[in-house]
Coordinates of C-alpha atoms in Angstrom, one line a residue:
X136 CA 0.0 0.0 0.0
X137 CA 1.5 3.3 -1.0
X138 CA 1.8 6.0 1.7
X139 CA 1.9 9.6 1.7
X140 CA 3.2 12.2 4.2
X141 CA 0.6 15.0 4.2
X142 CA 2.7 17.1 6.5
X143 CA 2.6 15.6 10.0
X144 CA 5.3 16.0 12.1
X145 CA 5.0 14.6 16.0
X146 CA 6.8 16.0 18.4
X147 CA 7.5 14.4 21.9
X148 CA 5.7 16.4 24.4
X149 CA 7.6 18.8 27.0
X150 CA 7.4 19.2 30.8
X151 CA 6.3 22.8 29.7
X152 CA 3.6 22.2 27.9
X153 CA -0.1 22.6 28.7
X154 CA -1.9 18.8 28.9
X155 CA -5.2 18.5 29.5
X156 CA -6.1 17.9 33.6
X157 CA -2.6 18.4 34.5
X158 CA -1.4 21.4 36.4
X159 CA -0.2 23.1 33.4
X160 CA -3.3 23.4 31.2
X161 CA -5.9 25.7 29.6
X162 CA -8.5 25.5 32.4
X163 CA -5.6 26.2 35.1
X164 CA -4.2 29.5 32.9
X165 CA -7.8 30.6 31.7
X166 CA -10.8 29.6 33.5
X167 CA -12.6 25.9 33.1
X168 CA -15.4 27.1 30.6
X169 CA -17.5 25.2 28.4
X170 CA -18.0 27.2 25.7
X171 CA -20.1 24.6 23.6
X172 CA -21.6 22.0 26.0
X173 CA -23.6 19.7 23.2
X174 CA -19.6 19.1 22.1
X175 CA -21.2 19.9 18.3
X176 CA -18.9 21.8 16.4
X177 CA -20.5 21.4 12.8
X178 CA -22.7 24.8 13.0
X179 CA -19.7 26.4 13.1
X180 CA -17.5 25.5 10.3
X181 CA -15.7 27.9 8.2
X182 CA -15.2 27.8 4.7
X183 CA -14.0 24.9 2.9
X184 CA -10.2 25.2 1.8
X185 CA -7.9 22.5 0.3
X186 CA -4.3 22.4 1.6
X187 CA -2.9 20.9 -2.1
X188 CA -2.3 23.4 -5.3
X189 CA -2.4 22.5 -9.2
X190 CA 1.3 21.0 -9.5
X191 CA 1.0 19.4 -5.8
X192 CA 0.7 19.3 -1.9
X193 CA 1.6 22.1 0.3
X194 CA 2.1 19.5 3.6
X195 CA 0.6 22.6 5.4
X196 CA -2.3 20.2 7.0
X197 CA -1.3 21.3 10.1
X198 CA -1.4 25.4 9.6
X199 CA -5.3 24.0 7.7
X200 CA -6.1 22.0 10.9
X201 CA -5.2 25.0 13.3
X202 CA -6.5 27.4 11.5
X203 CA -10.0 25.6 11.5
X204 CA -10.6 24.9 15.0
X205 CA -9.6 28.5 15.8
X206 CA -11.9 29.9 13.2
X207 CA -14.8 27.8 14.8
X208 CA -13.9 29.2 18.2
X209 CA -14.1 32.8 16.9
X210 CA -17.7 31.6 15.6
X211 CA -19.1 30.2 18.9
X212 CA -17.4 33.4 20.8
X213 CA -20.2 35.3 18.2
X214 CA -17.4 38.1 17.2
X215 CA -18.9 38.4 14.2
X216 CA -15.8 39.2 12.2
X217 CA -16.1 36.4 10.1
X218 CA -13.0 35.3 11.0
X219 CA -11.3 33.6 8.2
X220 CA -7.0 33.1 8.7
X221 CA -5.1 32.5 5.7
X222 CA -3.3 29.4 6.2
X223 CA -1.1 30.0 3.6
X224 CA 0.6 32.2 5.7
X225 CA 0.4 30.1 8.8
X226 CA 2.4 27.7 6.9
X227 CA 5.3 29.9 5.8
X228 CA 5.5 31.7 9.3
X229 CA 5.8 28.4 11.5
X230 CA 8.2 27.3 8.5
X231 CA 6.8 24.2 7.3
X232 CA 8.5 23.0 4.5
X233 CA 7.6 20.6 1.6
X234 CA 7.8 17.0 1.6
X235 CA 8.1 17.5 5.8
X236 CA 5.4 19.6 7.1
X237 CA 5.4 20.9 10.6
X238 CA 4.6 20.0 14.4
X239 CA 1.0 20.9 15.8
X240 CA 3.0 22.5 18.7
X241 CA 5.4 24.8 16.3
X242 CA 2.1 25.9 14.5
X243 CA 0.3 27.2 17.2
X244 CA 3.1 28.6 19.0
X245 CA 4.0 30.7 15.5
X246 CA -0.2 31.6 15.4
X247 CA 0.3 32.6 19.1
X248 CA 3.7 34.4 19.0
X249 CA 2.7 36.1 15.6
X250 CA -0.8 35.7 14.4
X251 CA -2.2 35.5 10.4
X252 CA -3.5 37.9 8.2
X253 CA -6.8 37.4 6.8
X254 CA -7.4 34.4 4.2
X255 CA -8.0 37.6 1.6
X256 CA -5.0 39.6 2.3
X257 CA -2.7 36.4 1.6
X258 CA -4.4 33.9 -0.3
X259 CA -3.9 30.8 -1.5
X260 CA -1.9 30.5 -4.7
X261 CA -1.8 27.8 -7.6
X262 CA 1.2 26.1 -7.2
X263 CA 3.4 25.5 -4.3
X264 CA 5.9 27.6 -5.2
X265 CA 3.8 30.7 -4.9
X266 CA 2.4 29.6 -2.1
X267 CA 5.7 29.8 0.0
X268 CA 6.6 33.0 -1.2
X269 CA 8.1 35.5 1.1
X270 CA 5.0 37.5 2.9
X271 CA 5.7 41.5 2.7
X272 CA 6.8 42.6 6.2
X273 CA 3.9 44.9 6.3
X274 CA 1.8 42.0 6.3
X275 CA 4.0 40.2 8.9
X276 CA 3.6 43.2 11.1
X277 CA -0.2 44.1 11.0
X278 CA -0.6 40.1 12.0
X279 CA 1.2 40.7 14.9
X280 CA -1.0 43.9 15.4
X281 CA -4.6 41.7 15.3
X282 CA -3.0 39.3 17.0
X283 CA -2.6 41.5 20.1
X284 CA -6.2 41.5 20.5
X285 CA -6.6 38.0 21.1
X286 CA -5.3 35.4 23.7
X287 CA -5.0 32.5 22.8
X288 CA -3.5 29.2 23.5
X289 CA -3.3 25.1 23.2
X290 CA -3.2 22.2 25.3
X291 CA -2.4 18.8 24.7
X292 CA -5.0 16.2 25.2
X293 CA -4.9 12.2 25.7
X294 CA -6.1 10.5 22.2
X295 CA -9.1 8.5 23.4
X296 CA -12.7 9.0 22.9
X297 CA -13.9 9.4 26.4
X298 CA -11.0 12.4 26.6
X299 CA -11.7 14.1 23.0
X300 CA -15.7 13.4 23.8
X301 CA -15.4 15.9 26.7
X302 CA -12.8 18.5 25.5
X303 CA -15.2 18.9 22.8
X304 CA -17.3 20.5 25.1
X305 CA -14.6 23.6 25.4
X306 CA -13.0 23.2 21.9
X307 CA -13.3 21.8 18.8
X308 CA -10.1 18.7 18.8
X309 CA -7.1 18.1 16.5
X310 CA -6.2 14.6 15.7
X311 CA -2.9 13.0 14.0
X312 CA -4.5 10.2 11.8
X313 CA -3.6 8.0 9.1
X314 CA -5.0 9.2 6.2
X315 CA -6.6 8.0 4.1
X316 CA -8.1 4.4 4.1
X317 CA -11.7 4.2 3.4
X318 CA -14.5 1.1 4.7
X319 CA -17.9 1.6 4.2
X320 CA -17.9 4.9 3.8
X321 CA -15.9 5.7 7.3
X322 CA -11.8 6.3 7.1
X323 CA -10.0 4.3 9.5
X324 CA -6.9 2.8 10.6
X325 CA -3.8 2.2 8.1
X326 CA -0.7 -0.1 8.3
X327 CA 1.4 3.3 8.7
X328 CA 2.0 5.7 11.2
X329 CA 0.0 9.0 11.7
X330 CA 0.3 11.2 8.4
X331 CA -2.2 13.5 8.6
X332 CA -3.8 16.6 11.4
X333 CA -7.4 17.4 10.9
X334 CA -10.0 18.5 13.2
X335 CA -13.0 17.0 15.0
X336 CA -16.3 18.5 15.1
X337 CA -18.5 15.9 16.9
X338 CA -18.1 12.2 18.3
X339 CA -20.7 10.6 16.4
X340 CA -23.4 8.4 18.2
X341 CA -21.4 5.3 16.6
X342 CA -18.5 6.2 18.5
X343 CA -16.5 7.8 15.2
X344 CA -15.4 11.3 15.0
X345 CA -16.6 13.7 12.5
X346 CA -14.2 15.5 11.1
X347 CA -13.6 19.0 9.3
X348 CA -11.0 18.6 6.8
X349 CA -8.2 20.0 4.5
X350 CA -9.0 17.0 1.2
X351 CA -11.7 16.4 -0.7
X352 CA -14.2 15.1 1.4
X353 CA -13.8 18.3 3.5
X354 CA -16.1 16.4 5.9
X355 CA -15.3 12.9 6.7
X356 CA -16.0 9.9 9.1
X357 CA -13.0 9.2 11.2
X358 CA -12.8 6.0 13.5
X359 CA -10.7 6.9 17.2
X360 CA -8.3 4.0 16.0
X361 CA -7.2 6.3 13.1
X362 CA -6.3 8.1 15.7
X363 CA -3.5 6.9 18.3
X364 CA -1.1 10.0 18.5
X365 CA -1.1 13.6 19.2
X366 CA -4.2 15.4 19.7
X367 CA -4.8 19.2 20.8
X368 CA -7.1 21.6 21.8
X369 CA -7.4 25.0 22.1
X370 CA -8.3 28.4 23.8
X371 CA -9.6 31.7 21.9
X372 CA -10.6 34.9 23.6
X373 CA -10.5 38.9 23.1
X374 CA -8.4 40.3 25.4
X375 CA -9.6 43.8 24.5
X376 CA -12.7 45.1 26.3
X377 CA -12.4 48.2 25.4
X378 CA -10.9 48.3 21.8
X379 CA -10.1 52.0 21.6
X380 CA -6.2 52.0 22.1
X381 CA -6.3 49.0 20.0
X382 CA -8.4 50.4 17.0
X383 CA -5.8 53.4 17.5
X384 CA -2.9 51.3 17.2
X385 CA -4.2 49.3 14.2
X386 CA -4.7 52.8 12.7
X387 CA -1.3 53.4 13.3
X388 CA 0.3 50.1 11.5
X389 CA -1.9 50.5 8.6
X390 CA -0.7 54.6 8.2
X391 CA 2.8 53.6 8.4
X392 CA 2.5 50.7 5.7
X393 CA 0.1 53.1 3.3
X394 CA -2.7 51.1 3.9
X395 CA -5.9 52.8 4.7
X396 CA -6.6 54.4 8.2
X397 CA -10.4 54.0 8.7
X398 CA -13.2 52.6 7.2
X399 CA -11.1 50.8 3.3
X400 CA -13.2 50.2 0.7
X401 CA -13.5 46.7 0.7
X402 CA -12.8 44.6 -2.6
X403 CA -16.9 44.2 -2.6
X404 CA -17.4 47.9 -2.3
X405 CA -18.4 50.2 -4.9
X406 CA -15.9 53.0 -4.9
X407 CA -17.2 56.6 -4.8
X408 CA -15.6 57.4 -8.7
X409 CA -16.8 54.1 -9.8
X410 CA -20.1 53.6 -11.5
X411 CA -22.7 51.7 -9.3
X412 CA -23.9 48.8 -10.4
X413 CA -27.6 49.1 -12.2
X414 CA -30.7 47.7 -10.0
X415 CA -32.0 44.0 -11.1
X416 CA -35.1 44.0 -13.2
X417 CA -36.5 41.6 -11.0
X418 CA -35.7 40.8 -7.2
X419 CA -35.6 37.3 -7.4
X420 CA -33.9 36.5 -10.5
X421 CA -36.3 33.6 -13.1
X422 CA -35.5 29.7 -12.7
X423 CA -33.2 29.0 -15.1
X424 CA -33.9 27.1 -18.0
X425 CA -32.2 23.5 -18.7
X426 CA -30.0 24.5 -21.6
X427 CA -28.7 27.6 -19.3
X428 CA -27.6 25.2 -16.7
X429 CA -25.8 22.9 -19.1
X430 CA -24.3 25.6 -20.5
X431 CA -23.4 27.1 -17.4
X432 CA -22.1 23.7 -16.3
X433 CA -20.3 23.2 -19.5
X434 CA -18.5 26.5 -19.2
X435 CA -17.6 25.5 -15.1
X436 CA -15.9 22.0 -17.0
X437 CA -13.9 23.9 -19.3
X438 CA -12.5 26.4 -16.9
X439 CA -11.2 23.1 -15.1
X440 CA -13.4 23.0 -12.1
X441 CA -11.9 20.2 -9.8
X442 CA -10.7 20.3 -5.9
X443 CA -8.5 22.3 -5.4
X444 CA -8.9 24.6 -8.3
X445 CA -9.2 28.3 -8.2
X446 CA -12.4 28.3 -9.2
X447 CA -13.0 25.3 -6.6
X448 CA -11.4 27.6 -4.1
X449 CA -13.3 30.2 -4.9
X450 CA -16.8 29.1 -5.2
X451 CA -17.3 30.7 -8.3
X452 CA -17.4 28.1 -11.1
X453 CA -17.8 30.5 -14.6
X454 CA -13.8 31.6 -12.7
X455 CA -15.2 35.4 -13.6
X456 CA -12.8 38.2 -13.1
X457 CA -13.7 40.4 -10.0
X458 CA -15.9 43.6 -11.2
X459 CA -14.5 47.0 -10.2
X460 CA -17.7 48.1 -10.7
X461 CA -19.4 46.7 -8.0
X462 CA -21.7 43.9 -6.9
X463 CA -25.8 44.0 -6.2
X464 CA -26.1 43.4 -2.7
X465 CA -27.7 39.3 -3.4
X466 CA -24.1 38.7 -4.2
X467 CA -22.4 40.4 -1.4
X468 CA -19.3 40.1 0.1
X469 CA -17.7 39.2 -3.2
X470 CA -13.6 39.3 -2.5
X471 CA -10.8 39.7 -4.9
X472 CA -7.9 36.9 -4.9
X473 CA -4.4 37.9 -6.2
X474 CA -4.5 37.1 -9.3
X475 CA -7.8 39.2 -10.0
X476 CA -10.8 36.7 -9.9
X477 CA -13.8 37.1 -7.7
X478 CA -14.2 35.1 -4.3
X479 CA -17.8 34.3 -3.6
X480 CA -19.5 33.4 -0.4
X481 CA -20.5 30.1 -1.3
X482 CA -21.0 28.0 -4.3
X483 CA -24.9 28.7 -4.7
X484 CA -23.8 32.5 -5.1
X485 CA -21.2 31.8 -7.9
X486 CA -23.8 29.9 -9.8
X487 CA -26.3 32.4 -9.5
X488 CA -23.8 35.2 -10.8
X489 CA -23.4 33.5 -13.6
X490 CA -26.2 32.6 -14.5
X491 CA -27.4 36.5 -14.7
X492 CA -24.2 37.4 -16.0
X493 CA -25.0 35.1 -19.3
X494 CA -28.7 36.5 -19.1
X495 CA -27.3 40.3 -19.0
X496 CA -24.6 39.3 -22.0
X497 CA -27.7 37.6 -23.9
X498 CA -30.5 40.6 -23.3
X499 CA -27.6 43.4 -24.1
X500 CA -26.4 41.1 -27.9
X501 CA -29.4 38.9 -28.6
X502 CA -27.4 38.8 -32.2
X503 CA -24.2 37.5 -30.9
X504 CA -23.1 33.8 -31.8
X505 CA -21.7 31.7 -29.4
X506 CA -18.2 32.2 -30.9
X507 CA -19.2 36.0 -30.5
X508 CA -20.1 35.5 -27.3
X509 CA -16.6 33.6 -25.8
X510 CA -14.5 36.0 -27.8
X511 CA -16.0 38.8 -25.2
X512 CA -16.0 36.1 -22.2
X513 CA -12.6 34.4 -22.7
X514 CA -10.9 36.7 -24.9
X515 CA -7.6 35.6 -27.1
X516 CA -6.1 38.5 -25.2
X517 CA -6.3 36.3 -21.8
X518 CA -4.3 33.3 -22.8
X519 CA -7.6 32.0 -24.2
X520 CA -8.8 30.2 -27.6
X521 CA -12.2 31.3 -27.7
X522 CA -12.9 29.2 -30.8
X523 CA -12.1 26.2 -29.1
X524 CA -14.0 26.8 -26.2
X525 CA -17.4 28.1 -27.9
X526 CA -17.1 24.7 -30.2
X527 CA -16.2 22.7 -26.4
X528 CA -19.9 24.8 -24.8
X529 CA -21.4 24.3 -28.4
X530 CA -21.4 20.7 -28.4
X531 CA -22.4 20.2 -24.8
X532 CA -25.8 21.9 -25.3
X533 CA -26.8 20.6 -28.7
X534 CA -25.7 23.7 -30.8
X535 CA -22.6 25.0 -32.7
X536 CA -20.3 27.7 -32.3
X537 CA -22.8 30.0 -35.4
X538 CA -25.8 29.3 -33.9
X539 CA -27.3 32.5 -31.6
X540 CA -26.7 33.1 -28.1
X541 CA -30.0 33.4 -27.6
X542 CA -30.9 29.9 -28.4
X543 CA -29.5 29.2 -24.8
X544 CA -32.6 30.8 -23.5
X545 CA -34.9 29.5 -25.7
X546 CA -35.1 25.3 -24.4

């Protein structure tokens, strides 16, 4: 059986460290709280990201693993900041490195010492190699800046049910586990050592964990003997009650690194010289008919939708540029990654933008040809062959690249 390292790396644990029940721990430092008593983490999940690129596998599933619990903890806290770490530069800070990985206890301690940006301000790349490119020292130094509003710390905790079961009620858990080997549907135990950190939601009524995760399925059935190494859990609070020197001092980094000092346009936000985006005809935009979703699906094909992908990543599966024009508020927030396409919220919200956006293109040149039509969508000028892909759409709806655009609204 072939093995993989996804980027696990145990270390022995410390006389220093925090362990669960010992007198070194979370509850001992912090308080004994439970912040989630039904130990159900699953209402709280963040978005789903995938640790591997197109040419290959970060081995950042530890910086992935981290970075979920912690965002499920800012969740049940309610801050309401959407809290969303990039990973990406999780991973470089606490200097995992590929074909290795990293230690859960180096991760957190780099996430505690020095904090992340936000998932938009360093996202993930395409390949590997960009995704371990040095991070700008401005954005090294406004993480440390957020980070000072937090406290936050981890504990280790012993790997059987009874113990994650009950931690669960103060945390959501990280687990080392061999990954991946499937049986009826549930992922246990290999003939290999543990390969892989993800994070528990919920101990199942079956006894078998259910876990958030960094691969395709993002959401998986783990047995506990997957799991007979490290696991973690963790502690997130604000440490500011009153937030006014903080807000100051954010104010502060941001001026000295020419970002803006109060209230930024936001990628989603319609700039005051830009044009604002024209009302919808219609509030709720028509059902669409069944040659506009096989188009649409046949256009989400050929930009290479898979796991993983950008336009995977991004929930937006026509992989449309971002508008600088602005977004109608059904959309909203719609994010801008680094190499200029738009992030949506979730999946259903990329479909539905493109749906209208191939309605809008059809209503504004009911005369255009298909061929017409991709030469304005996926223009030569963008590393594209727009012949190619009209004849690829053509032939998945039943039509060719001369026929009218507006035959796609017409079955």
């Amino acid at each position: 059986m072939e093995t993989k390292n996804y980027g696990l790396i145990v270390d022995p644990v410390q006389p220093e460290d925090f362990v669960l029940g010992a007198s070194q721990s979370l509850a001992t430092k912090y308080g004994a709280e439970l912040l989630n008593p039904s130990g159900d983490w699953s209402r709280f999940t963040p978005s789903t990201e995938d640790q591997s690129t197109r040419n290959g596998d970060t081995y950042a599933c530890v910086s992935f693993g981290t970075t979920n619990a912690v965002e499920m903890l800012a969740r049940a806290r309610a801050f309401n900041d959407g809290l969303n770490l990039s990973d990406r530069f999780l991973a470089k800070m606490s200097g995992t490195i590929v074909g290795q990985g990293n230690s859960p206890k180096t991760v957190a301690d780099a996430l505690r010492h020095g904090w992340s940006v936000n998932e938009p301000e360093w996202p993930d790349e395409e390949t590997v190699e960009a995704f371990y490119t040095e991070i700008p020292n401005n954005l090294k130094t406004l993480a440390v800046a957020r980070g000072a509003e937090y406290e936050f710390g981890y504990q280790y905790i012993s790997n059987n049910t009874a113990t994650i079961r009950e931690a669960l009620r103060s945390s959501p858990v990280c687990i080392a586990v061999t990954a991946w080997v499937e049986k009826d549907g549930v992922y246990v135990r290999g003939p290999f050592a543990e390969n892989h950190w993800t994070t528990v939601m919920k101990v199942l009524e079956n006894g078998n964990f259910l876990c958030f995760d960094s691969f395709f399925p993002f959401v998986k059935e783990v047995s506990p003997d997957a799991c007979k190494s490290v696991a973690m859990s963790y502690y997130l609070n604000r440490q500011v009650v009153s937030n006014s020197w903080f807000a100051k001092f954010i104010k502060q980094v941001l001026a000295i690194f020419k970002q803006p000092a109060d209230t930024p346009v936001k990628p989603h936000e319609t700039a005051q010289d830009e044009p604002k985006p024209t009302e919808p005809t219609v509030s709720t935009p028509p059902p669409a008919t069944s040659r506009l979703d096989a188009f649409c699906a046949a256009i989400k094909a050929h930009e290479g939708w898979f796991p993983g992908s950008r336009s995977f990543r991004n929930n937006n599966p026509g992989n449309c540029r971002y508008s600088s024009v602005g977004y109608l508020d059904i959309y909203k927030p719609v994010l801008k990654d680094a190499q200029g396409f738009a992030v949506f919220k979730d999946y259903a919200t990329g479909w539905l933008y493109l749906q209208n956006l191939i309605r809008e293109k059809i209503k504004a040149h009911p005369q255009w040809t298909l061929l017409q039509f991709f030469n304005n969508y996926a223009p030569a000028g963008d590393n594209n062959d727009p012949t190619a892909y009209a004849n690829a759409v053509a032939k998945a709806v039943g039509l060719t690249s001369a026929d009218l655009i507006s035959k796609i609204l017409s079955a």
